[in-house]
Coordinates of C-alpha atoms in Angstrom, one line a residue:
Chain A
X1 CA -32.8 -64.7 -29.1
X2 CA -35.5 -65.6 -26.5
X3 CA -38.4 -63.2 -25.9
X4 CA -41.4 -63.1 -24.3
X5 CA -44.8 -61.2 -25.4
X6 CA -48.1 -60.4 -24.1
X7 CA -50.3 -60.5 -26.4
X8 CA -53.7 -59.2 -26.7
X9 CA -56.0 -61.5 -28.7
X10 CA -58.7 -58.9 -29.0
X11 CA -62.4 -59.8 -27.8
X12 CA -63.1 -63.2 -29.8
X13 CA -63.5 -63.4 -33.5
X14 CA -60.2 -63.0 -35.5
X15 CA -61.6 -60.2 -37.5
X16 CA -60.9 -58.0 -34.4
X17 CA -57.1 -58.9 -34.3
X18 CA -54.1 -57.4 -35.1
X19 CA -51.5 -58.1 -37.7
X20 CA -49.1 -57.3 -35.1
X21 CA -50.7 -59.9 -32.9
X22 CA -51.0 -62.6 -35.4
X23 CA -47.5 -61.7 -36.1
X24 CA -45.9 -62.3 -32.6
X25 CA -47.9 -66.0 -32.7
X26 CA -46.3 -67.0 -36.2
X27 CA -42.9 -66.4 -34.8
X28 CA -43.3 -67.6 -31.4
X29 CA -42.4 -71.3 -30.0
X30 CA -44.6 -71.9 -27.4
X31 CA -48.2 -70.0 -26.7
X32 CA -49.3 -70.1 -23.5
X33 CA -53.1 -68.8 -22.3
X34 CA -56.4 -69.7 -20.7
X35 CA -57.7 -72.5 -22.1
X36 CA -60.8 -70.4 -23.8
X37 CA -58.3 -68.4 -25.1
X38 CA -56.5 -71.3 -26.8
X39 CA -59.4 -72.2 -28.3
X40 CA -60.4 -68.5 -29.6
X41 CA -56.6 -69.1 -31.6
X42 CA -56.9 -72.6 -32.0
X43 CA -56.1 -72.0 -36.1
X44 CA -52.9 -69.9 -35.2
X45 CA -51.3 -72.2 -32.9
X46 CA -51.2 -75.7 -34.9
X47 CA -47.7 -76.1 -34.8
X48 CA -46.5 -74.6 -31.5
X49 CA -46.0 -76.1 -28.1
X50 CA -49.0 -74.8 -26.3
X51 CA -49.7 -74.7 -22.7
X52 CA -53.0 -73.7 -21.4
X53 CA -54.3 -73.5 -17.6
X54 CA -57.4 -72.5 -16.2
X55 CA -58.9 -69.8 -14.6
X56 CA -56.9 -67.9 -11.8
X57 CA -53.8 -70.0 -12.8
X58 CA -52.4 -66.9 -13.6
X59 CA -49.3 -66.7 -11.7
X60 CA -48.3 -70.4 -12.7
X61 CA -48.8 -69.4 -16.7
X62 CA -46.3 -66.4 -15.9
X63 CA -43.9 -68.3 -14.3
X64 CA -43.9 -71.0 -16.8
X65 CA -43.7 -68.3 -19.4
X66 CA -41.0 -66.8 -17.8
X67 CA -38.8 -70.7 -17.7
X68 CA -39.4 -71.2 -21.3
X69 CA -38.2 -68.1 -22.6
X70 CA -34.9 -68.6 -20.2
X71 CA -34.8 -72.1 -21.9
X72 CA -34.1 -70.0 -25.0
X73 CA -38.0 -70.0 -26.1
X74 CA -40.3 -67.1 -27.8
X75 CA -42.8 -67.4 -26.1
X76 CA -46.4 -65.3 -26.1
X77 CA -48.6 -65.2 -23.2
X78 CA -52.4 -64.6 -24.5
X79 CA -54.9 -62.5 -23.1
X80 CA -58.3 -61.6 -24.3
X81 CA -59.2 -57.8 -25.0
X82 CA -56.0 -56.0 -24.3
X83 CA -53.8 -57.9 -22.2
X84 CA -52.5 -54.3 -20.2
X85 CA -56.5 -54.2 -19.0
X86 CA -57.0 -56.8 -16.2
X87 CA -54.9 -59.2 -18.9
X88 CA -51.6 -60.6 -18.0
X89 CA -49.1 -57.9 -19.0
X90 CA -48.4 -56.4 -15.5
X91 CA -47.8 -60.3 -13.6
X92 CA -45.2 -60.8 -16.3
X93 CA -43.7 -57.8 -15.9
X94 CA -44.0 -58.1 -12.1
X95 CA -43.2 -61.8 -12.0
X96 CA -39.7 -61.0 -14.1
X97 CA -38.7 -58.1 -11.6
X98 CA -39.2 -59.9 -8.5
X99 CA -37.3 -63.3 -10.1
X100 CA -35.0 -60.8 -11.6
X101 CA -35.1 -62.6 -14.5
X102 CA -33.4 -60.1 -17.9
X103 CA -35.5 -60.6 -20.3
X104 CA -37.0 -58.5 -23.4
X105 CA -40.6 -58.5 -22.5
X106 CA -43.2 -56.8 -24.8
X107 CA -47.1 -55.8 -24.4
X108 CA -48.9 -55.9 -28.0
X109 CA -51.9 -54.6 -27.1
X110 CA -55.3 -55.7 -28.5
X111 CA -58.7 -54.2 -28.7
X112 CA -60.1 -54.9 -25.3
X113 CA -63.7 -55.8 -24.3
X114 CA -64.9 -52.4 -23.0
X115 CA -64.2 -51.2 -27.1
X116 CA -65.7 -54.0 -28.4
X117 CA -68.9 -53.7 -26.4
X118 CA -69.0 -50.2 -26.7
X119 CA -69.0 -50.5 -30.6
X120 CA -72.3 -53.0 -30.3
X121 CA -74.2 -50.3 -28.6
X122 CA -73.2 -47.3 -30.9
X123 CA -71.0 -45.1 -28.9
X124 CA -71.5 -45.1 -25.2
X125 CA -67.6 -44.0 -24.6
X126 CA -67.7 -40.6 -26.4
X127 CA -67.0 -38.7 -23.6
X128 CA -64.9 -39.0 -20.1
X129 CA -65.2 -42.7 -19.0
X130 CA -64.3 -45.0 -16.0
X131 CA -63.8 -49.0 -15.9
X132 CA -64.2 -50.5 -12.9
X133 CA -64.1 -54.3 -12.0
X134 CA -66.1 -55.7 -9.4
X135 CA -64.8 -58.9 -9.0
X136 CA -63.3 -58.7 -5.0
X137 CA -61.0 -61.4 -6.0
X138 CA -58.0 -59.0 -5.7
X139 CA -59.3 -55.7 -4.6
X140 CA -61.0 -55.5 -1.4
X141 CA -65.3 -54.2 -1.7
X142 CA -64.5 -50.8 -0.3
X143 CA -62.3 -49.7 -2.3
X144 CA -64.4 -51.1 -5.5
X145 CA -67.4 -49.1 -3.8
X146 CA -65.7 -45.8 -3.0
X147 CA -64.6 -46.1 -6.7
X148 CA -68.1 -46.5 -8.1
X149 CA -70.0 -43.7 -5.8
X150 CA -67.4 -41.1 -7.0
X151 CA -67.2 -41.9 -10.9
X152 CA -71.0 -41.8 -10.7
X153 CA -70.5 -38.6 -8.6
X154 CA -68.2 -37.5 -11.1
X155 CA -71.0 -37.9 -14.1
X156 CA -68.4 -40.2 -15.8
X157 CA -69.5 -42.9 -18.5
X158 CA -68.7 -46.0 -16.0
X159 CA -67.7 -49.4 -17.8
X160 CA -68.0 -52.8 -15.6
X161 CA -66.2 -55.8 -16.2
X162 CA -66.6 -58.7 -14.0
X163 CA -70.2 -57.7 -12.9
X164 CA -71.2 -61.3 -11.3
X165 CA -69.6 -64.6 -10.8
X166 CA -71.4 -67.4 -9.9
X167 CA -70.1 -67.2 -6.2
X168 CA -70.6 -63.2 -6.3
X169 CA -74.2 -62.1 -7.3
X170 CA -74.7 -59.4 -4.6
X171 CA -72.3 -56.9 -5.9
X172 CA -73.8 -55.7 -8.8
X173 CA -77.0 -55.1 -7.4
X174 CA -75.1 -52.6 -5.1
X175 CA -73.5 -50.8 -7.4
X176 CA -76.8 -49.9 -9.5
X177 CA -77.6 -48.5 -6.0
X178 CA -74.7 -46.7 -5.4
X179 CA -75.1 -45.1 -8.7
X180 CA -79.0 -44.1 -8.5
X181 CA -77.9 -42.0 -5.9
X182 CA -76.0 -40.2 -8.5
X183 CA -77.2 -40.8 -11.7
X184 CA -81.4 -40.2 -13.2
X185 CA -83.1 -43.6 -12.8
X186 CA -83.4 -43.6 -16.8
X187 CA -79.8 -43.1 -17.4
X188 CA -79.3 -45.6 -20.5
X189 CA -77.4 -48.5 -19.8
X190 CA -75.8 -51.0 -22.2
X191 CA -75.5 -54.6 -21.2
X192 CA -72.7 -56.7 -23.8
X193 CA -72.5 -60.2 -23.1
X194 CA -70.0 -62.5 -25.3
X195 CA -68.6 -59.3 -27.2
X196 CA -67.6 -60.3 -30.7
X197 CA -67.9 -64.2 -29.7
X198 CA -70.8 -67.3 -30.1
X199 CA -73.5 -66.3 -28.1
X200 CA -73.3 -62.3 -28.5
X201 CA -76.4 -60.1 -27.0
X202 CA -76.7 -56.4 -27.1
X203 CA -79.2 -54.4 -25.6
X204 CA -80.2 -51.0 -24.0
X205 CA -81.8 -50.5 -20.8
X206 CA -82.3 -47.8 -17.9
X207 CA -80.4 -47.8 -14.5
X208 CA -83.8 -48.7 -12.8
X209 CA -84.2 -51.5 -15.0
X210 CA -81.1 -53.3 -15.2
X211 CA -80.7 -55.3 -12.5
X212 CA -83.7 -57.4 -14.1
X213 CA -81.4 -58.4 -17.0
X214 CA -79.8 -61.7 -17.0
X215 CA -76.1 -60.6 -16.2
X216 CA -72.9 -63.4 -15.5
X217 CA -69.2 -62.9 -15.9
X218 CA -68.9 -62.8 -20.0
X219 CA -70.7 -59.3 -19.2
X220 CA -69.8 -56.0 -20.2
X221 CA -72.3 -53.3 -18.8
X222 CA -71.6 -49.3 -19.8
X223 CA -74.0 -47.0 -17.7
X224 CA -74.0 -43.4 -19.5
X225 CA -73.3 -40.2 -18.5
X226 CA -75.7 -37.1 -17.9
X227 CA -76.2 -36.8 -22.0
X228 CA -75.9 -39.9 -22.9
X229 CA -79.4 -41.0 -25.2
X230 CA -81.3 -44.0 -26.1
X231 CA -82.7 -44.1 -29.5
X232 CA -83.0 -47.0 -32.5
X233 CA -81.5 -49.4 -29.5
X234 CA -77.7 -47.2 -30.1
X235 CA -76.7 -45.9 -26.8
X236 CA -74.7 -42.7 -27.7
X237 CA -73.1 -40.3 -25.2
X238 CA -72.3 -36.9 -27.1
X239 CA -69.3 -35.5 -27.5
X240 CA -70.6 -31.7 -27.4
X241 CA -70.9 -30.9 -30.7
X242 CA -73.6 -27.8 -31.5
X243 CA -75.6 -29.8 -34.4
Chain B
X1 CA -76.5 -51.5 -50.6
X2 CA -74.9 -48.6 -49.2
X3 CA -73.6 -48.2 -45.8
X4 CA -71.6 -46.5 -43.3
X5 CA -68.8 -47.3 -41.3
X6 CA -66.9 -45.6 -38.5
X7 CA -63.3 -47.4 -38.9
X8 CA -60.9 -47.5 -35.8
X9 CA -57.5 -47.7 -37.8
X10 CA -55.4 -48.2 -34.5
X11 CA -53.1 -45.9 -33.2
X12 CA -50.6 -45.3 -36.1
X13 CA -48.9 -48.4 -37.9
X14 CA -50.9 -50.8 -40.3
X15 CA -49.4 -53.4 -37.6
X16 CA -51.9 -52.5 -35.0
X17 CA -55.0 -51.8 -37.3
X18 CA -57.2 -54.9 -37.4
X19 CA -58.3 -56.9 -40.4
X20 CA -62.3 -55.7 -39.7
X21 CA -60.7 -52.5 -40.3
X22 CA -58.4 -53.4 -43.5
X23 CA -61.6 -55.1 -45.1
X24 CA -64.3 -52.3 -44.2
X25 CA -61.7 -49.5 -45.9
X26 CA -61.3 -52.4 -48.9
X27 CA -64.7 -53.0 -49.6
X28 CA -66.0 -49.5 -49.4
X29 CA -65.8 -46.5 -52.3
X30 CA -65.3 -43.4 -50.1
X31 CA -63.0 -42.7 -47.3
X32 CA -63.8 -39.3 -45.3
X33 CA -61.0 -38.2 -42.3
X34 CA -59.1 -35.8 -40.8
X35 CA -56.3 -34.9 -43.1
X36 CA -53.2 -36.5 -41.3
X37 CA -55.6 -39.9 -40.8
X38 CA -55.4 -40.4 -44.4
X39 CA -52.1 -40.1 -44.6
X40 CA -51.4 -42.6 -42.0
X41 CA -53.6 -44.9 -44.3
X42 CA -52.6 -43.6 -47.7
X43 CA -51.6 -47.4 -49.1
X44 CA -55.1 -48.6 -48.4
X45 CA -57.1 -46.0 -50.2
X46 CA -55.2 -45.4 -53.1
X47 CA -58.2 -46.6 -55.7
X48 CA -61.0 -44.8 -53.2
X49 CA -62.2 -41.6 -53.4
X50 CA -60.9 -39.7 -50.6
X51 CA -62.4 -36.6 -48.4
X52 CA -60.2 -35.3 -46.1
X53 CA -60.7 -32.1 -44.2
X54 CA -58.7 -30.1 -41.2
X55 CA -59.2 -30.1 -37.5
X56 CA -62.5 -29.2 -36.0
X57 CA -64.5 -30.0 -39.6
X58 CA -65.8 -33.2 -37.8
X59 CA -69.0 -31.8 -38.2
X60 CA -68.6 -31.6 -42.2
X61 CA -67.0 -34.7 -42.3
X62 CA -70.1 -36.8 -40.9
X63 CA -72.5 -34.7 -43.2
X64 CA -70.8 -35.6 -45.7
X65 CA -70.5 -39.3 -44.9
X66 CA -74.3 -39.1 -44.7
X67 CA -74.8 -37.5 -47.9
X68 CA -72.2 -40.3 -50.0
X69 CA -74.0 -42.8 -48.6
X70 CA -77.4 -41.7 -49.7
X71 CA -76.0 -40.9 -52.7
X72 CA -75.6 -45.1 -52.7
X73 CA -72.0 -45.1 -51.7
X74 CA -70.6 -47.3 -49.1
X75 CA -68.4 -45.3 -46.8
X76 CA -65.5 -45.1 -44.2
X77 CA -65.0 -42.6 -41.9
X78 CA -61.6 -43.2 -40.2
X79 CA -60.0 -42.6 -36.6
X80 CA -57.0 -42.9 -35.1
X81 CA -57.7 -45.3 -32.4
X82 CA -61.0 -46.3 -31.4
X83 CA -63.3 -44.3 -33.4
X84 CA -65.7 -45.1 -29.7
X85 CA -63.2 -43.3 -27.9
X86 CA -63.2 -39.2 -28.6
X87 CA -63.6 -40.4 -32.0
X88 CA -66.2 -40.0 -34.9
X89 CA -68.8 -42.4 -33.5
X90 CA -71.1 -40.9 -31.5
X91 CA -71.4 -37.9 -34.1
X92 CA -72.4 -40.2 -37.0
X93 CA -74.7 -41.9 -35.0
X94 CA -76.3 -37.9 -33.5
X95 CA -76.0 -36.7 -36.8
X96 CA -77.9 -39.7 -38.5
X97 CA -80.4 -39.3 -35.8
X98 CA -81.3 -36.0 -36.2
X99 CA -81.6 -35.9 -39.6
X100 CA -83.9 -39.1 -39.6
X101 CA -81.3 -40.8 -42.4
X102 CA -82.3 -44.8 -42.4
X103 CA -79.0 -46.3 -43.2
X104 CA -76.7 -49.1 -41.3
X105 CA -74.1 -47.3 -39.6
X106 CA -71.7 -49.7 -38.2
X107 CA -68.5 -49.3 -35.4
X108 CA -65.2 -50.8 -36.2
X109 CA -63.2 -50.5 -33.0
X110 CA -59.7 -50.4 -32.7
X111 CA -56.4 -50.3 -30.4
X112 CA -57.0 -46.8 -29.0
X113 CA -54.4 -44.4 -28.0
X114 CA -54.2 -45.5 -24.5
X115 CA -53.8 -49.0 -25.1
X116 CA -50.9 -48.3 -26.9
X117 CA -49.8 -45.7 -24.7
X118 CA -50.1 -48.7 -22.2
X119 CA -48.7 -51.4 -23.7
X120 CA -45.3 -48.7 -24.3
X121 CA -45.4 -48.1 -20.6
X122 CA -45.6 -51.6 -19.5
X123 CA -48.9 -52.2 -17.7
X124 CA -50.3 -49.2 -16.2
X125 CA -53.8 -49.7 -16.6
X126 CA -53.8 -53.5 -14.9
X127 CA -56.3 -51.6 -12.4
X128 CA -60.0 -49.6 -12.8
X129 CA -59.2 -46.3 -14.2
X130 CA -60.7 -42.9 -15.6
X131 CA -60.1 -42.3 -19.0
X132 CA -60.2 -37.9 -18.6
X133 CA -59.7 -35.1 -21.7
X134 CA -58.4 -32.0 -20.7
X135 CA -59.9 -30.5 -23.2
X136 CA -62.4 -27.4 -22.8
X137 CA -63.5 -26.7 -26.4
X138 CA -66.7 -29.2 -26.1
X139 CA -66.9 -29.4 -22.2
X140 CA -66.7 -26.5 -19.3
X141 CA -63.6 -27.0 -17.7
X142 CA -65.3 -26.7 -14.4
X143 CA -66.6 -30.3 -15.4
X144 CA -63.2 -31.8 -16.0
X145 CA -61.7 -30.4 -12.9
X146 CA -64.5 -31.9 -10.5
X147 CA -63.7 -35.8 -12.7
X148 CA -59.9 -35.5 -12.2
X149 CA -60.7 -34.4 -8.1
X150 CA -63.2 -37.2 -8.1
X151 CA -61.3 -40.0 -10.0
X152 CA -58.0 -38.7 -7.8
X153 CA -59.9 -39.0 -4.6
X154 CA -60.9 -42.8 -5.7
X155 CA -57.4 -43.7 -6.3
X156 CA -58.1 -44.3 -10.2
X157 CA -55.5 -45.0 -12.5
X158 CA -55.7 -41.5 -14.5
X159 CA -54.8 -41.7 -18.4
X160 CA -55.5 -38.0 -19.8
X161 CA -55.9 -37.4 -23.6
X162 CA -55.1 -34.3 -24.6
X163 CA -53.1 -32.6 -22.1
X164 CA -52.1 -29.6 -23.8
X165 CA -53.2 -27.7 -27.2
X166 CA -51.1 -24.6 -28.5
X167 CA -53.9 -22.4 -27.2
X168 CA -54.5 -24.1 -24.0
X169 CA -51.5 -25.3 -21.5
X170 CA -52.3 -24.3 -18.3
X171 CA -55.3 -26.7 -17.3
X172 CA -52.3 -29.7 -17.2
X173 CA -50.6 -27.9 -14.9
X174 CA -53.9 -27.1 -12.8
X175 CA -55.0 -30.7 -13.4
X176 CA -51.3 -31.9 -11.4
X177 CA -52.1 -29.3 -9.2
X178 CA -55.2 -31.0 -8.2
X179 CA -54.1 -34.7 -8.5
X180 CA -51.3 -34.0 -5.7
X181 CA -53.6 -33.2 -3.1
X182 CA -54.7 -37.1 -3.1
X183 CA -51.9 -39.0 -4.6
X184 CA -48.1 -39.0 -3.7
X185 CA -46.1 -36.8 -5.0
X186 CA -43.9 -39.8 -6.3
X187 CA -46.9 -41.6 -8.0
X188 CA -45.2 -43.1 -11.5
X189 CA -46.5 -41.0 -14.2
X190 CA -46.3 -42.7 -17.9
X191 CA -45.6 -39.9 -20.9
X192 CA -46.3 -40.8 -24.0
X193 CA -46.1 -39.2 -27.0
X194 CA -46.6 -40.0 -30.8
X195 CA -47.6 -43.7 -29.9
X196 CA -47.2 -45.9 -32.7
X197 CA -46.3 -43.1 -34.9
X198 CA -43.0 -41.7 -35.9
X199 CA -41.5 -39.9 -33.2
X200 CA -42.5 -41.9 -30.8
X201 CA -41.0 -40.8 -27.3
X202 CA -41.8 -42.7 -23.8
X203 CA -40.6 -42.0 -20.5
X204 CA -42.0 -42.4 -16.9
X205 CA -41.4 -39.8 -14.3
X206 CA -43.1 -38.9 -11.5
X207 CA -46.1 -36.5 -10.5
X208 CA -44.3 -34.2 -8.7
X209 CA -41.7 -34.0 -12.2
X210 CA -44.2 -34.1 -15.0
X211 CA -44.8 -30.6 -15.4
X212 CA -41.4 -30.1 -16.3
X213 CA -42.1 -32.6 -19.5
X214 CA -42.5 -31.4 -23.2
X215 CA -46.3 -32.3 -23.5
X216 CA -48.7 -31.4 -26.2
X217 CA -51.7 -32.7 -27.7
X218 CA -49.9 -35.6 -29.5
X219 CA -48.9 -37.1 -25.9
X220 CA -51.0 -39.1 -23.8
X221 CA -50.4 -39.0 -20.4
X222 CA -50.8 -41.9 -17.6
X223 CA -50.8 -41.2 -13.8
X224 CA -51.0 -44.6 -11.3
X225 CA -52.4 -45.3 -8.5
X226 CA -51.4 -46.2 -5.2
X227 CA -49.8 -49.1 -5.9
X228 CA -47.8 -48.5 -9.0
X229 CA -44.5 -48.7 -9.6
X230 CA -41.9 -47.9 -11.8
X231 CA -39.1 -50.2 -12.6
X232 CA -36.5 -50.9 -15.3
X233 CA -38.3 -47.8 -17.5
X234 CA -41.3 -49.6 -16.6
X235 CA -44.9 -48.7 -15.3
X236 CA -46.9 -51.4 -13.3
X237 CA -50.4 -51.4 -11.4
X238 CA -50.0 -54.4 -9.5
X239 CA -53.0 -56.1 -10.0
X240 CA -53.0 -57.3 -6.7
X241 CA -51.8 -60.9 -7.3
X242 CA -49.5 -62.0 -4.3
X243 CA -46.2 -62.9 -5.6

């Protein structure tokens, strides 16, 4: 019986994986990803068919995903992190409605960046929390604008993915603005960059201070909420406890 | 060297705990948790010594956490989920803080309950989204109504952790009450409850239907955004790709 999977590889090192993940890989046929992702797996895969694209191929890895398992292949799609946040579980599903193409399709889910990062600092995500991407690749500025002024309005914990690109520098810059309106200039913020991967920085600034950091697309930055402290370089965000 | 750890064991199955997890609860010689968390681990610890301790001792737990491990133990304290995420985290960290204990406390994440929720559901959470508990016992409820207007207003995908308590089951009803004056009354709404645990029951409805669900604090609930849809039992945030 053909299947296909998404299935989250978790944020880099193998450590952070799931025995359910490594388990849909061992079975499968043919792995198809990113070809950093690949890579991240490359000791899994040995003897599988693999097929890897590269960035914003992501419709063409579906559909080729979606012809192999109707050739009578398993086949697992890979994402990073979780592959049901900003990964490739909702094109699948998508991509098999619209071809309506009957197949079982299942979402393992990993440990996704915005955990992984959040363990580094401490614990930045202890209380009510928003993730917001603010790549306008897919979602028009407005919307990702309106989104940021009323989490910070809302004193949520506010996650970013995607803060730059190398084409997209601006963005960022404005969203630190749109939040000082909102949130004290010495609001702790946490800036993640390769989470659990080669290369991995960690460390704590203020709202006011981190658009001087040196901040690209393998970012994660957490900005905290009212409570949220600074202290021994751990960014923590009470729950409410009386201690 | 002694040491603390505050281990995410995943949602419910050994199949979605990670092997960072697996080896920190292997290597260490105490594991401290909420009663039914040990349970759901209860193969792993069997040569450990075990503290486990009722609902609202999370206090307790962490002090005594700190205390094993300056008694030259090396520690777990264990989550479901993310221990990040409404988890044990942030109070080790406070705790070991305020009472000026030097020791390394480190955060094992995991697969938290809404990533499994998710990958049940299909792909809800393929777009930003607020992650919102409805419960008062540690935060005013004034608080938590302003975030579900706010994150409502910004079209947020919604996911809601503790909807309902024994005590406590009117605010989900309030909380629907207040989501319905931005979003349609036929938003997809994902109901989950018992993720990865026995008893496991999924269904999606829709906003204007979910108060007529069975919910409780063992359910995590999901509401979309604009743009989701719900298909073949399904739940999908487009992600915006054009198909």
């Amino acid at each position: 019986m053909s299947w296909i999977k998404a299935v989250g590889i978790g944020p880099g090192s193998s450590e952070l994986m799931t025995n359910k993940a490594i388990e849909a890989i061992a079975e499968c046929d043919v792995v198809i990803g990113y070809t950093s992702y690949i890579e991240m797996i490359k000791t899994l895969v040995k003897d599988k068919q693999i097929v890897s694209t590269g960035m914003r191929k992501e419709v063409e890895r579906c559909e080729i995903a979606l012809e192999k398992a109707q050739e009578g292949k398993k086949v697992c799609v890979v994402s990073s992190g979780d592959p049901g946040i900003y990964g490739m579980a909702g094109l699948l599903l998508e991509l098999s409605i619209k071809n309506r193409i009957e197949l079982p399709i299942e979402v393992v889910p990993g440990v996704s960046a915005v955990n992984a990062a959040a363990s580094l600092l401490g614990a930045p995500l202890m209380h009510d929390f928003s993730v917001i991407s603010l790549s306008d690749h897919l979602t028009p500025w407005e919307v990702i604008e309106k989104r940021i002024e009323l989490a910070a309005q809302g004193d949520f914990v506010i996650a970013i993915y995607n803060p730059k690109s190398r084409e997209r520098t601006e963005h960022f810059d404005r969203a630190v603005e749109i939040m000082l309106q909102h949130k004290r200039p010495d609001t702790p913020v946490g800036v993640v960059k390769n989470a659990d991967r080669e290369g991995e920085t960690v460390l704590v600034t203020s709202l006011s201070r981190v658009i001087e950091e040196d901040i690209d697309m393998t970012t994660i930055v957490i900005v905290g909420n009212r409570n949220t402290v600074s202290e021994r370089g751990h960014m923590i965000t009470p729950r409410g406890y009386k201690l």
